[in-house]
Coordinates of C-alpha atoms in Angstrom, one line a residue:
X15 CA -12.0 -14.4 -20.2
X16 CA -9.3 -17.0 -21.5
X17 CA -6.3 -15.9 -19.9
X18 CA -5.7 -15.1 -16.6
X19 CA -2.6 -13.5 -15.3
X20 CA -1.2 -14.2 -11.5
X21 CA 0.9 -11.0 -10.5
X22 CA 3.6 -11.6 -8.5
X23 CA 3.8 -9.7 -4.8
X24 CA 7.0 -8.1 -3.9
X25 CA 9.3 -10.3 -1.6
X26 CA 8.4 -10.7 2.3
X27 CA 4.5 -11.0 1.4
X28 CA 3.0 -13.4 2.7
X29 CA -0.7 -15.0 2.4
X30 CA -2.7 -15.8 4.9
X31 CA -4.6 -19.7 4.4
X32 CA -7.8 -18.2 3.6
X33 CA -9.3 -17.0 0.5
X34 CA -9.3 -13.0 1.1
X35 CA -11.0 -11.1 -0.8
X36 CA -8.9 -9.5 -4.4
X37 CA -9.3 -6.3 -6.4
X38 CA -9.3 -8.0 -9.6
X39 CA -12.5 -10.4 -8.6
X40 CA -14.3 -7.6 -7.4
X41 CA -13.7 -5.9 -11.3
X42 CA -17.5 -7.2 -12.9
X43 CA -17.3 -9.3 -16.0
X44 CA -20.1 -9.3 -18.1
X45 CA -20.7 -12.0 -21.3
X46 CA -22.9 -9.7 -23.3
X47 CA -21.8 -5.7 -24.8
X48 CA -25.2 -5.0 -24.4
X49 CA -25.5 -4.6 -21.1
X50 CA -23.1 -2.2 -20.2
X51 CA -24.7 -0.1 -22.9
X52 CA -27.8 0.4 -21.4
X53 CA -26.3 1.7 -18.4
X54 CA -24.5 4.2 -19.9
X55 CA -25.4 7.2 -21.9
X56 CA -23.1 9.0 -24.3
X57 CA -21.9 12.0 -23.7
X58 CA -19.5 12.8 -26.7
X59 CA -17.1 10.6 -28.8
X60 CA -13.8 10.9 -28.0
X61 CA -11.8 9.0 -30.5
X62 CA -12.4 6.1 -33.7
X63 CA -9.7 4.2 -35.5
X64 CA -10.2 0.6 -37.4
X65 CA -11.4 -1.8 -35.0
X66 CA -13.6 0.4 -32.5
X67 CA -14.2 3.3 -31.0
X68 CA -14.0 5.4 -27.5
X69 CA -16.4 7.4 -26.2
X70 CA -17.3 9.6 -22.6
X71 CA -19.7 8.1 -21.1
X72 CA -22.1 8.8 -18.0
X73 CA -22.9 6.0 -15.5
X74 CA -26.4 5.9 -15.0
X75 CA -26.4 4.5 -11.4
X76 CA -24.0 6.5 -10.1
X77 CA -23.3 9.7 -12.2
X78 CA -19.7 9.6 -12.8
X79 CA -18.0 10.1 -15.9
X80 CA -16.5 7.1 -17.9
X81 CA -14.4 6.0 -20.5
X82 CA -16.1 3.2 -23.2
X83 CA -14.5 1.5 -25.4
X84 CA -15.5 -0.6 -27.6
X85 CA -13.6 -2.6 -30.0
X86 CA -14.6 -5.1 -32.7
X87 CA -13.3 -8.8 -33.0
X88 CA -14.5 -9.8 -35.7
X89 CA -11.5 -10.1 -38.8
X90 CA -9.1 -9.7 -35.5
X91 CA -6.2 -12.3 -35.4
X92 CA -5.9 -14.1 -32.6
X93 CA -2.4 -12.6 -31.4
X94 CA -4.2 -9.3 -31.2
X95 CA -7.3 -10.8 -29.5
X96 CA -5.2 -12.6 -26.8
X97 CA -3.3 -9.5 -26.3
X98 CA -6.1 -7.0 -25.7
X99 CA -7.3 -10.3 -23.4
X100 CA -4.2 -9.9 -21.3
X101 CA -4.7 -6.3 -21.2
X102 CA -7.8 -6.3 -19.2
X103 CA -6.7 -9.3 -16.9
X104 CA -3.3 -7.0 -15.8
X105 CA -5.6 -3.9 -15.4
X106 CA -8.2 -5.7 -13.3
X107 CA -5.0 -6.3 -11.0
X108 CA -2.8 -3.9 -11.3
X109 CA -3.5 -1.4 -8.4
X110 CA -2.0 2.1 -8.3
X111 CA -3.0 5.5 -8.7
X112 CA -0.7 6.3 -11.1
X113 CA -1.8 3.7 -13.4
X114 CA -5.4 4.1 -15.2
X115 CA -8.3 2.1 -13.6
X116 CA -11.3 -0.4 -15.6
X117 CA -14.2 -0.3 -13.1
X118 CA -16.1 -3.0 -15.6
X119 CA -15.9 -5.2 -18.9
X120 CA -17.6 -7.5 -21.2
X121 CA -16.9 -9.9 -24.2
X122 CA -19.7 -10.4 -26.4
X123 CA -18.7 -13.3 -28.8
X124 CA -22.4 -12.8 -30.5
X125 CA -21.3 -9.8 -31.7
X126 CA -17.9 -10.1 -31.9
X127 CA -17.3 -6.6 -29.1
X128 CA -14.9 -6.7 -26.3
X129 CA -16.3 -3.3 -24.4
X130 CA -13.9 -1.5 -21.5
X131 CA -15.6 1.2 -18.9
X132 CA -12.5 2.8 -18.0
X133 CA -11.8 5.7 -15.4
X134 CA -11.7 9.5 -17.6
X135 CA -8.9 11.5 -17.8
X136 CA -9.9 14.4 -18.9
X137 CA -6.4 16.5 -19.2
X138 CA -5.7 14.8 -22.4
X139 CA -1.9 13.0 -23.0
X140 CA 1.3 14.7 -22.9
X141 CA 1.7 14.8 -26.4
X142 CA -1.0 17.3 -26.2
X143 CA 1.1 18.7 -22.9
X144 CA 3.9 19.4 -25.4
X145 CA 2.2 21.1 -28.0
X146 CA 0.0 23.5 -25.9
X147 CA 2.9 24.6 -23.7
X148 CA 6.7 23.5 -25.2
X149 CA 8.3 24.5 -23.5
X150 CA 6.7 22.5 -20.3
X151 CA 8.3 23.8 -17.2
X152 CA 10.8 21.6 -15.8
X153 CA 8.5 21.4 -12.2
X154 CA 6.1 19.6 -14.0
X155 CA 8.5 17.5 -16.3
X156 CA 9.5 16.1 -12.7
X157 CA 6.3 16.1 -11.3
X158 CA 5.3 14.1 -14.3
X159 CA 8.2 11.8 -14.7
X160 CA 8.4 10.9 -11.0
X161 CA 4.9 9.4 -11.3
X162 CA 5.6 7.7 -14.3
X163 CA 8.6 5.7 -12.7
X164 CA 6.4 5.1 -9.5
X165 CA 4.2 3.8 -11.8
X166 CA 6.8 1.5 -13.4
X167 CA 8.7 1.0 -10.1
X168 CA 5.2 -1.0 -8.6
X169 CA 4.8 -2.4 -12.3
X170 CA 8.5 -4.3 -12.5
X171 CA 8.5 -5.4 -9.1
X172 CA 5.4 -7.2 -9.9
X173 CA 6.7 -8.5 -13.3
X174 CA 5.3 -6.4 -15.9
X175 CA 7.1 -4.6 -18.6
X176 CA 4.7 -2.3 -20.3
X177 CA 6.7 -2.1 -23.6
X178 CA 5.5 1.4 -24.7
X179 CA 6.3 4.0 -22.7
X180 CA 5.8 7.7 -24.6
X181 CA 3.8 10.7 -24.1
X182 CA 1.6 9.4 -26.0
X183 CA 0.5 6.7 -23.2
X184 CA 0.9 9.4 -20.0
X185 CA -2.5 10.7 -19.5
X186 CA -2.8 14.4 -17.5
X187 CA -4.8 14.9 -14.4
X188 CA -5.5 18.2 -13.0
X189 CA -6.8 18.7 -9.7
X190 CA -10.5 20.3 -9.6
X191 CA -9.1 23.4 -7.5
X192 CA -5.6 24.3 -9.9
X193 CA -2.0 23.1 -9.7
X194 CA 0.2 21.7 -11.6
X195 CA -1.1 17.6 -13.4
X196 CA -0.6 14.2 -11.9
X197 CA 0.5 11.3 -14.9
X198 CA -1.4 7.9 -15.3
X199 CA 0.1 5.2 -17.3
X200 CA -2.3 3.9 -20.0
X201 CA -3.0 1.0 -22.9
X202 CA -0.9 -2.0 -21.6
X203 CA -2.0 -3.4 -24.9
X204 CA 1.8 -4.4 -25.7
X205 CA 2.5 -5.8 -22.0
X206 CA 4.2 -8.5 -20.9
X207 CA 4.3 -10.1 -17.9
X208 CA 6.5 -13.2 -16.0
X209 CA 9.3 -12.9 -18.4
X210 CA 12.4 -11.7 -17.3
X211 CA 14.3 -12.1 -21.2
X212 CA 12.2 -10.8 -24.5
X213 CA 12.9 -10.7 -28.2
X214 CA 9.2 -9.9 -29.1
X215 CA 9.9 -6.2 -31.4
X216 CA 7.0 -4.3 -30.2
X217 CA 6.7 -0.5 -28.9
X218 CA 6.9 2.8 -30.6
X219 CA 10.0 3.3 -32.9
X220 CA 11.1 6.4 -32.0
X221 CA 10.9 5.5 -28.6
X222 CA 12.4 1.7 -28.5
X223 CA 15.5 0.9 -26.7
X224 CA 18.8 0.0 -28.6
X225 CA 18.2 -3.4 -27.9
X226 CA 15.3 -3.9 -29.2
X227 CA 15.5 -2.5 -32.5
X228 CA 19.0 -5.0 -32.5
X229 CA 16.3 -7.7 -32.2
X230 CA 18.3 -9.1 -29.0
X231 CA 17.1 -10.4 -26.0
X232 CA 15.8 -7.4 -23.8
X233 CA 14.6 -6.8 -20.3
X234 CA 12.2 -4.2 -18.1
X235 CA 15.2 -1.9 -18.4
X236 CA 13.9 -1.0 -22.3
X237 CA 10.9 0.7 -20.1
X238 CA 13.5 3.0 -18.9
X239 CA 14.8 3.9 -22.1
X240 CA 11.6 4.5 -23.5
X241 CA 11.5 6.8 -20.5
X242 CA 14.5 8.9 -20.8
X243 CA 13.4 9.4 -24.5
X244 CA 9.9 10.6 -23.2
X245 CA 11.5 12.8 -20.8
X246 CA 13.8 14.4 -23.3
X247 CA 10.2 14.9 -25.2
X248 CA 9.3 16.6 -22.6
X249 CA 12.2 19.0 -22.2
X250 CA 12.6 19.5 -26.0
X251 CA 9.8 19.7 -28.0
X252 CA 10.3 16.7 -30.1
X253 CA 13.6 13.6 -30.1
X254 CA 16.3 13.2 -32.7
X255 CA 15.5 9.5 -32.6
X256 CA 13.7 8.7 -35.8
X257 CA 14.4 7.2 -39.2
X258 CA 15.6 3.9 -40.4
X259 CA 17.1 1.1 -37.7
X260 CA 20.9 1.8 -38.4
X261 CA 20.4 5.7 -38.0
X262 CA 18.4 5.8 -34.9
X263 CA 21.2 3.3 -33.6
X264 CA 23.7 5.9 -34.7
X265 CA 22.4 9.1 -33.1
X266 CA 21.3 6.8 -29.9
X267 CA 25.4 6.0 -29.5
X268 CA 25.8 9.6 -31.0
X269 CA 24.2 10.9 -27.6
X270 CA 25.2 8.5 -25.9
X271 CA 28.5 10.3 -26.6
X272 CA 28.6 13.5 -27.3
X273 CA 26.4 13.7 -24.6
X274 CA 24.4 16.3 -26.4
X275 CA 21.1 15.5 -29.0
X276 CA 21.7 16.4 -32.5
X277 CA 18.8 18.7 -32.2
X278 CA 18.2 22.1 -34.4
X279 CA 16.3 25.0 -34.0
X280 CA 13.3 25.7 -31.6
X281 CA 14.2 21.7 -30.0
X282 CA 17.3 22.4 -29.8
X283 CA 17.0 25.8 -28.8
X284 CA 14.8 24.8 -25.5
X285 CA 17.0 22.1 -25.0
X286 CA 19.7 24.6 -24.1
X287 CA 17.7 26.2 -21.1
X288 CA 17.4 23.0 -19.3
X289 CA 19.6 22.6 -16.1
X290 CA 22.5 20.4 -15.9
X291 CA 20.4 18.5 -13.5
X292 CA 17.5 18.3 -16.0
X293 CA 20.2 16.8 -18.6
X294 CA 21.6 14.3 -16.3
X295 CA 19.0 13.2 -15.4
X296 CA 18.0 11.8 -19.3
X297 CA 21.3 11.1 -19.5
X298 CA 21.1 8.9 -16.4
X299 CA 17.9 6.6 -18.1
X300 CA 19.4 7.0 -21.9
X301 CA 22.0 4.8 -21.4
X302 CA 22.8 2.7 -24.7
X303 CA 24.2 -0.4 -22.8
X304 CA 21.1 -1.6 -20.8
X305 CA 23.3 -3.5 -17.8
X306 CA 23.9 -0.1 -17.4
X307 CA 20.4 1.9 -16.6
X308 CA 19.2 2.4 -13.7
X309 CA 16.3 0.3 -12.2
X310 CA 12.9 2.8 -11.7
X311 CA 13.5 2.7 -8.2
X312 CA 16.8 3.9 -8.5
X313 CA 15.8 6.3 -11.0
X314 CA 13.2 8.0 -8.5
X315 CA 16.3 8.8 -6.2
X316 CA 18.2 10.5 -9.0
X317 CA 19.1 13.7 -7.3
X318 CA 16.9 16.3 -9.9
X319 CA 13.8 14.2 -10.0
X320 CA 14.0 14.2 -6.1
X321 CA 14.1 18.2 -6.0
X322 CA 11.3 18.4 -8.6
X323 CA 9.2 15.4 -7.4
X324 CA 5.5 16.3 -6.0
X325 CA 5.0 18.2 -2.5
X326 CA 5.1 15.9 0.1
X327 CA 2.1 16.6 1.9
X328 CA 0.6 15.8 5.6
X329 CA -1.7 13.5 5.6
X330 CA -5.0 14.5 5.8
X331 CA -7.1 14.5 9.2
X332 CA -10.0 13.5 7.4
X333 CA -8.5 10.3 6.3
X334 CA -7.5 9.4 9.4
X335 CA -10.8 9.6 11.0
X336 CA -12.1 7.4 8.2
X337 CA -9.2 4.9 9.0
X338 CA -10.6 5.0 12.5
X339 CA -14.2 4.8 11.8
X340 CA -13.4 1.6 9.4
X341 CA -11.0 0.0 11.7
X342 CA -13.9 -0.6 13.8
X343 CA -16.7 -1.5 11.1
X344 CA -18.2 -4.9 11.3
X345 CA -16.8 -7.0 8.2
X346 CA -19.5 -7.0 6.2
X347 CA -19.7 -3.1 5.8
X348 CA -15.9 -3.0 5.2
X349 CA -16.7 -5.8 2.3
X350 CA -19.3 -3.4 1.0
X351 CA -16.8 -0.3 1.2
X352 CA -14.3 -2.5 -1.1
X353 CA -16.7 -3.3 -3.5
X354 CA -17.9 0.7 -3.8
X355 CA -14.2 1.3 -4.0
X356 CA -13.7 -1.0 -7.0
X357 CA -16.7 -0.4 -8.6
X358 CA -17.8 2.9 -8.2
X359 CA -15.1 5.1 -6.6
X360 CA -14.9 7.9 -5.4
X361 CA -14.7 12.1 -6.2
X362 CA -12.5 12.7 -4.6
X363 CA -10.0 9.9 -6.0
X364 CA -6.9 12.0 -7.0
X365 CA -7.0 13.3 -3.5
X366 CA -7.1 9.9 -1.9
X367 CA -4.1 9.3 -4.2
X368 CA -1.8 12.0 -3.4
X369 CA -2.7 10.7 0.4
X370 CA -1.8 6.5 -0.6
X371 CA 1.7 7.9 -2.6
X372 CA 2.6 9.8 0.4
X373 CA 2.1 7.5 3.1
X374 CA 3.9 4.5 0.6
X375 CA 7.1 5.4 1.3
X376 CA 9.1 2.5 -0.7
X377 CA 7.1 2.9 -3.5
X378 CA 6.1 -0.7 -3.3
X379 CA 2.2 -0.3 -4.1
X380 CA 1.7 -1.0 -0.7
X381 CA 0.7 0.7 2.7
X382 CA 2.3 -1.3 5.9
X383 CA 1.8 -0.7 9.1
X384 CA 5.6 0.8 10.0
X385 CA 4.3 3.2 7.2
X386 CA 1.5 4.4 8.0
X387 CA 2.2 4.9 11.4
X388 CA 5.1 7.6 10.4
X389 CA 2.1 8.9 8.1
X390 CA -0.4 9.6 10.9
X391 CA 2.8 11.0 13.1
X392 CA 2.3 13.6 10.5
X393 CA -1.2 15.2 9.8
X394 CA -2.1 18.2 8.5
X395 CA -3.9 19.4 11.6
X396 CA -3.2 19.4 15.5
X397 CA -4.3 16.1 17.2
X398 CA -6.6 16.5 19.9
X399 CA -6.9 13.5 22.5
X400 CA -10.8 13.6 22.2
X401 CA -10.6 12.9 18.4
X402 CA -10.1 9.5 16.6
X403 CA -7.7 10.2 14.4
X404 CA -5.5 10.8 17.7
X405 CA -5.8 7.0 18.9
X406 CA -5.3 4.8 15.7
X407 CA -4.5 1.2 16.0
X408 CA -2.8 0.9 12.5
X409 CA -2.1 -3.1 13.1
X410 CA -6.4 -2.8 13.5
X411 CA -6.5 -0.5 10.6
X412 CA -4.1 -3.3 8.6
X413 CA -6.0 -6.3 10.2
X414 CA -9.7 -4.4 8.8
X415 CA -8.4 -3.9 5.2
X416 CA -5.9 -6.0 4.3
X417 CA -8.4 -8.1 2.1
X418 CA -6.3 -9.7 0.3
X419 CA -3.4 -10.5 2.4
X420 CA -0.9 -9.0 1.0
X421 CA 0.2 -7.4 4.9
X422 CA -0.3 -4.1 3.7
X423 CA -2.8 -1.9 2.5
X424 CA -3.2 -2.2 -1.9
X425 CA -4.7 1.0 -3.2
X426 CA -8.1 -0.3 -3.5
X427 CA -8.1 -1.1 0.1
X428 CA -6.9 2.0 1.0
X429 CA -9.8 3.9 -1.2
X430 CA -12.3 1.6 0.7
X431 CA -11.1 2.4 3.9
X432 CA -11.3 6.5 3.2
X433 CA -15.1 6.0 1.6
X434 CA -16.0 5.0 5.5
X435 CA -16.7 8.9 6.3
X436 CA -18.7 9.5 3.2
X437 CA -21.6 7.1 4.2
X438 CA -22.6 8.9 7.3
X439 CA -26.1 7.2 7.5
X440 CA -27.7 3.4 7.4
X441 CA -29.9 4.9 4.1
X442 CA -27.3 5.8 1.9
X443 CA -24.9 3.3 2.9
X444 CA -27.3 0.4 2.1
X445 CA -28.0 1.9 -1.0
X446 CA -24.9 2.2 -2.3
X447 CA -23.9 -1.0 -1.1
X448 CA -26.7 -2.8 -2.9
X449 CA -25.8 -0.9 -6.2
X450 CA -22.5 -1.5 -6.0
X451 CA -23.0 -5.5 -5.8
X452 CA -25.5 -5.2 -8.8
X453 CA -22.9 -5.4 -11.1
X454 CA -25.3 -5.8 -14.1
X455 CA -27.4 -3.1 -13.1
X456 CA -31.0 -5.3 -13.1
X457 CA -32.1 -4.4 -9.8
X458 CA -31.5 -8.1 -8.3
X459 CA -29.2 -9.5 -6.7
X460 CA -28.0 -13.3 -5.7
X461 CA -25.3 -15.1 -2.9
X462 CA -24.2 -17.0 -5.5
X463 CA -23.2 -13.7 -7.7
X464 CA -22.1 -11.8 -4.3
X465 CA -20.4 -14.2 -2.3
X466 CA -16.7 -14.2 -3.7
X467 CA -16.9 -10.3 -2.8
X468 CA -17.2 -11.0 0.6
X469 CA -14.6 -12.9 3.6
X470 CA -15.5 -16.6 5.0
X471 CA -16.3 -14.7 8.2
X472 CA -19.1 -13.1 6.5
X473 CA -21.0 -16.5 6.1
X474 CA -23.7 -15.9 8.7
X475 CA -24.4 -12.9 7.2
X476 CA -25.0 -14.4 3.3
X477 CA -26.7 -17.3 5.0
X478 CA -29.3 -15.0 6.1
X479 CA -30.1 -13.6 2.9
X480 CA -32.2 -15.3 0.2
X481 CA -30.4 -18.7 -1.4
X482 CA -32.7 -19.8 -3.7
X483 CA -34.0 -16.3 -5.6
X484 CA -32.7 -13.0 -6.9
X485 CA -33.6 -10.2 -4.5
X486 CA -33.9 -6.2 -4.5
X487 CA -33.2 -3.3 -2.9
X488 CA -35.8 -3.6 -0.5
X489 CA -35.4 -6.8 0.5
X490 CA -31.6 -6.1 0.8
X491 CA -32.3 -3.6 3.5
X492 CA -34.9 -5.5 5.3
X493 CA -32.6 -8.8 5.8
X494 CA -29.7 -6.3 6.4
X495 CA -32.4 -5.1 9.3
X496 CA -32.9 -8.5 10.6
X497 CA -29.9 -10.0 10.5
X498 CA -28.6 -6.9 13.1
X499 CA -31.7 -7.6 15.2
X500 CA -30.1 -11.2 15.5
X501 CA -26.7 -10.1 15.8
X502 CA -27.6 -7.8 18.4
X503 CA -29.4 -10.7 20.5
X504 CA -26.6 -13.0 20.2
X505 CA -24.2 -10.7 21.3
X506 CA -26.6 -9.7 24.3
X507 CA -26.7 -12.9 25.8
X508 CA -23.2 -13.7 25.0
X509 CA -22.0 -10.7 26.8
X510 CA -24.3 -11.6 29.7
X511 CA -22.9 -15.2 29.9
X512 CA -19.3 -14.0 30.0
X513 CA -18.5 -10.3 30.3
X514 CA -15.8 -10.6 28.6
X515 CA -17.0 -10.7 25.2
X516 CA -17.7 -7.4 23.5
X517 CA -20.4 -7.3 21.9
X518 CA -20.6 -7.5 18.0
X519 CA -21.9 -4.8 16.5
X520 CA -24.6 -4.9 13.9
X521 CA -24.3 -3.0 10.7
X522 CA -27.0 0.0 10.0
X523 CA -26.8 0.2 14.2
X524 CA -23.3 1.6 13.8
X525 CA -24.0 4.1 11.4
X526 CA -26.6 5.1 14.3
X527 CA -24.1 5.3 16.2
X528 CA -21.4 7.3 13.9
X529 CA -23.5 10.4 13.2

């Protein structure tokens, strides 16, 4: 991959001086199309146009259900090529759960393929939303529109303008068990990042901010535009936006004044039912001068999308007892846990979502400690003094997970740290593990491939593996086996020669000990 793109973290981050442990390294790379492909198996296309194709997919290894796409680079201009480049360097980093997620990806230059295995949304977009029930309820036009401006909120603070913003490009998630849909932000194809001025005209007509289609210098703000217009989608049924330059200029200062869209019939008759709030609130993003919008932050505190934002909900017991059980994890099985996160997953992600936007308070994409300490002062259950979840260190918690030292908890890290429960013996866990860190699925592993997944303390542990050969599953377990027989004899005689020291705990020995 040619380009690589350095987000920003949001102010009063600092890094620690070693190397950590990022969500974007752990993403696998691959060099040949191929070999993704036989990992897969199709389950139905989903879509074609010019330069490839996207298909469901189902992952061999681990039986979830993928996105694939494939696109051909052949004929493509290299504009295009370095753009769809820079789309899967920001999506390896970007890290929310309002925002789509690539698990893997290759670039075949033999056969001229760049191939994505993408997370599957399977509610379709909200273009489809609008059609199947216009008019959408005005619930789930806030429920939806508040997670697309958390979704842009943790995008600008880190310096990324998405540039296209319609309903289009807002996927729909329903949970398994009913309720209303969750949004996810897709195809930052048009993207740009570190730039605080831009003049490129890129986006959606219909949906572009004033400034833009001036051809002047714009900023992030033209995301919020683009939002109000999607939002007034939403509500209507359609926008009165469309047409040459000058006229979708004129009816953009039109409503700007009048304060009212030039809609007719079934638009504008929907239109009409909306609240006051509901119309503010469009009003409030669709300003024409852009000095004038607000930020995404300050657009998540406008008063109706507060009152139609999604439940706040306790958190879940369940999660903290994970939090506790991985708090206490030797480093190498937390390592493990971030790679399964990363790669793999988990079923119940939109769950462990709702949990990470809840307990993320400032909407910054990250978990701190002050955080979730008011988050575990409010669980969904009673807290008993004999259970875990009652006596969480969150500064251990932080210290475990923060892998890439961000001081706070990313969503990946969080993910990891909630998988702990779900691996409730040394069998499956080692499995999984040694899957997970097969990122080209040929039933070998190396140090050499595995060794940026893992922290500098980890050393003794890839120093007992194999260095000069590929190894298996097998073999994985047995050194696994033997490097806790060690452990546990170094710690033994460490403990006896000052009692002090606790002693280190090995890792299949404390699954033993958690079930």
């Amino acid at each position: 991959m040619s380009i690589s793109v350095e987000l920003p973290r949001p102010e009063g981050r600092k890094r620690a001086g070693t190397r950590g442990v990022r969500k974007s390294v752990v993403i696998a790379e691959h060099d040949s199309s191929s070999l993704l492909e036989e990992h897969y198996e199709e389950v139905r296309e989903l879509g074609a146009g010019a330069f490839g194709k996207v298909t469901l997919v189902r992952d061999l290894t681990f039986g979830q259900q993928r996105v694939c796409k494939v696109v051909s680079t052949k004929g493509m201009i290299k504009p295009v090529l370095d753009a769809m480049r820079k789309e899967i360097e920001l999506l390896r980093k970007l890290d929310h759960p309002s925002i789509v997620r690539i698990y893997e990806f290759a670039e075949d230059p033999f056969v001229d393929q760049i191939l994505l295995i993408l997370e599957y949304i399977p509610g379709g977009d909200c273009a489809d939303l609008i059609k199947k029930s216009h008019p959408v309820e005005e619930c789930v036009v806030g429920r939806l529109m508040y997670q697309l401006l958390a979704a842009l909120h943790y995008c600008h603070l880190r310096g990324v303008a998405h540039r296209d913003i319609k309903p289009l490009n807002m996927m729909v998630l329903y949970p398994p068990d009913g309720g209303d849909p969750d949004c996810k932000l897709i195809d930052f194809g048009l993207s740009e990042r570190g730039r605080t001025e831009m003049r490129d005209y890129v986006g959606s007509p219909k949906y572009m901010a004033p400034e833009v289609h001036r051809r002047a210098t714009y900023t992030a703000a033209a995301d919020i535009w683009s939002s109000g217009v999607t939002a007034l989608e939403l509500f209507a049924g359609d926008v009165p936006f469309t047409g040459p330059y000058e006229q979708t200029i004129g009816r953009c200062k039109g409503f700007a004044k009048a304060l009212e869209p030039s809609f007719k019939g079934k638009e504008q008759a929907a239109w009409a039912t909306r609240s006051d709030g509901a119309k503010d609130f469009v009003r409030h993003l669709m300003q024409v001068d852009d000095k004038l919008r607000p930020t995404a932050g300050k657009a998540l505190e406008h008063s109706w999308l507060q009152e139609n934002r999604p439940e706040a909900q306790k958190f879940p017991k369940h999660i903290a007892r994970s939090l506790a059980g991985y708090a206490n994890a030797p480093s190498v099985v937390r390592c493990c846990l971030l790679s399964i996160a990363a790669r793999v997953g988990s079923p119940k992600m939109q769950a462990i979502g709702h949990a990470f936007l809840g307990a993320d308070s400032n909407g910054d994409g990250l978990i701190s400690d002050q955080e979730l300490e008011v988050a575990l002062g409010n669980m969904d259950e009673y807290k008993w003094w004999c259970d875990p979840a009652s006596h969480i260190d969150v500064s251990e918690v932080l210290r475990a997970g923060d892998f890439d030292h961000s001081s706070g908890l990313n969503f990946t890290e969080f993910v990891a740290a909630c998988l702990f429960t779900a691996y409730g013996n040394a069998e499956n866990f080692a499995s999984v593990a040694f899957n997970a860190l097969d990122s080209d699925r040929d039933g070998k592993v190396t140090v050499k491939e595995v060794e940026s997944l893992f922290r500098e303390r980890d050393k003794p542990f890839l120093d007992s593996l194999p260095q000069d050969r590929p190894f298996g599953l097998e073999e994985w377990k047995i050194c696994v086996e033997e490097y806790d027989e060690e452990t546990q004899e170094l710690s033994s005689s460490s403990s006896e020669a000052d009692t002090s020291i606790q002693p280190r705990q090995n890792i299949l020995g404390f699954f033993s000990c958690m079930t």
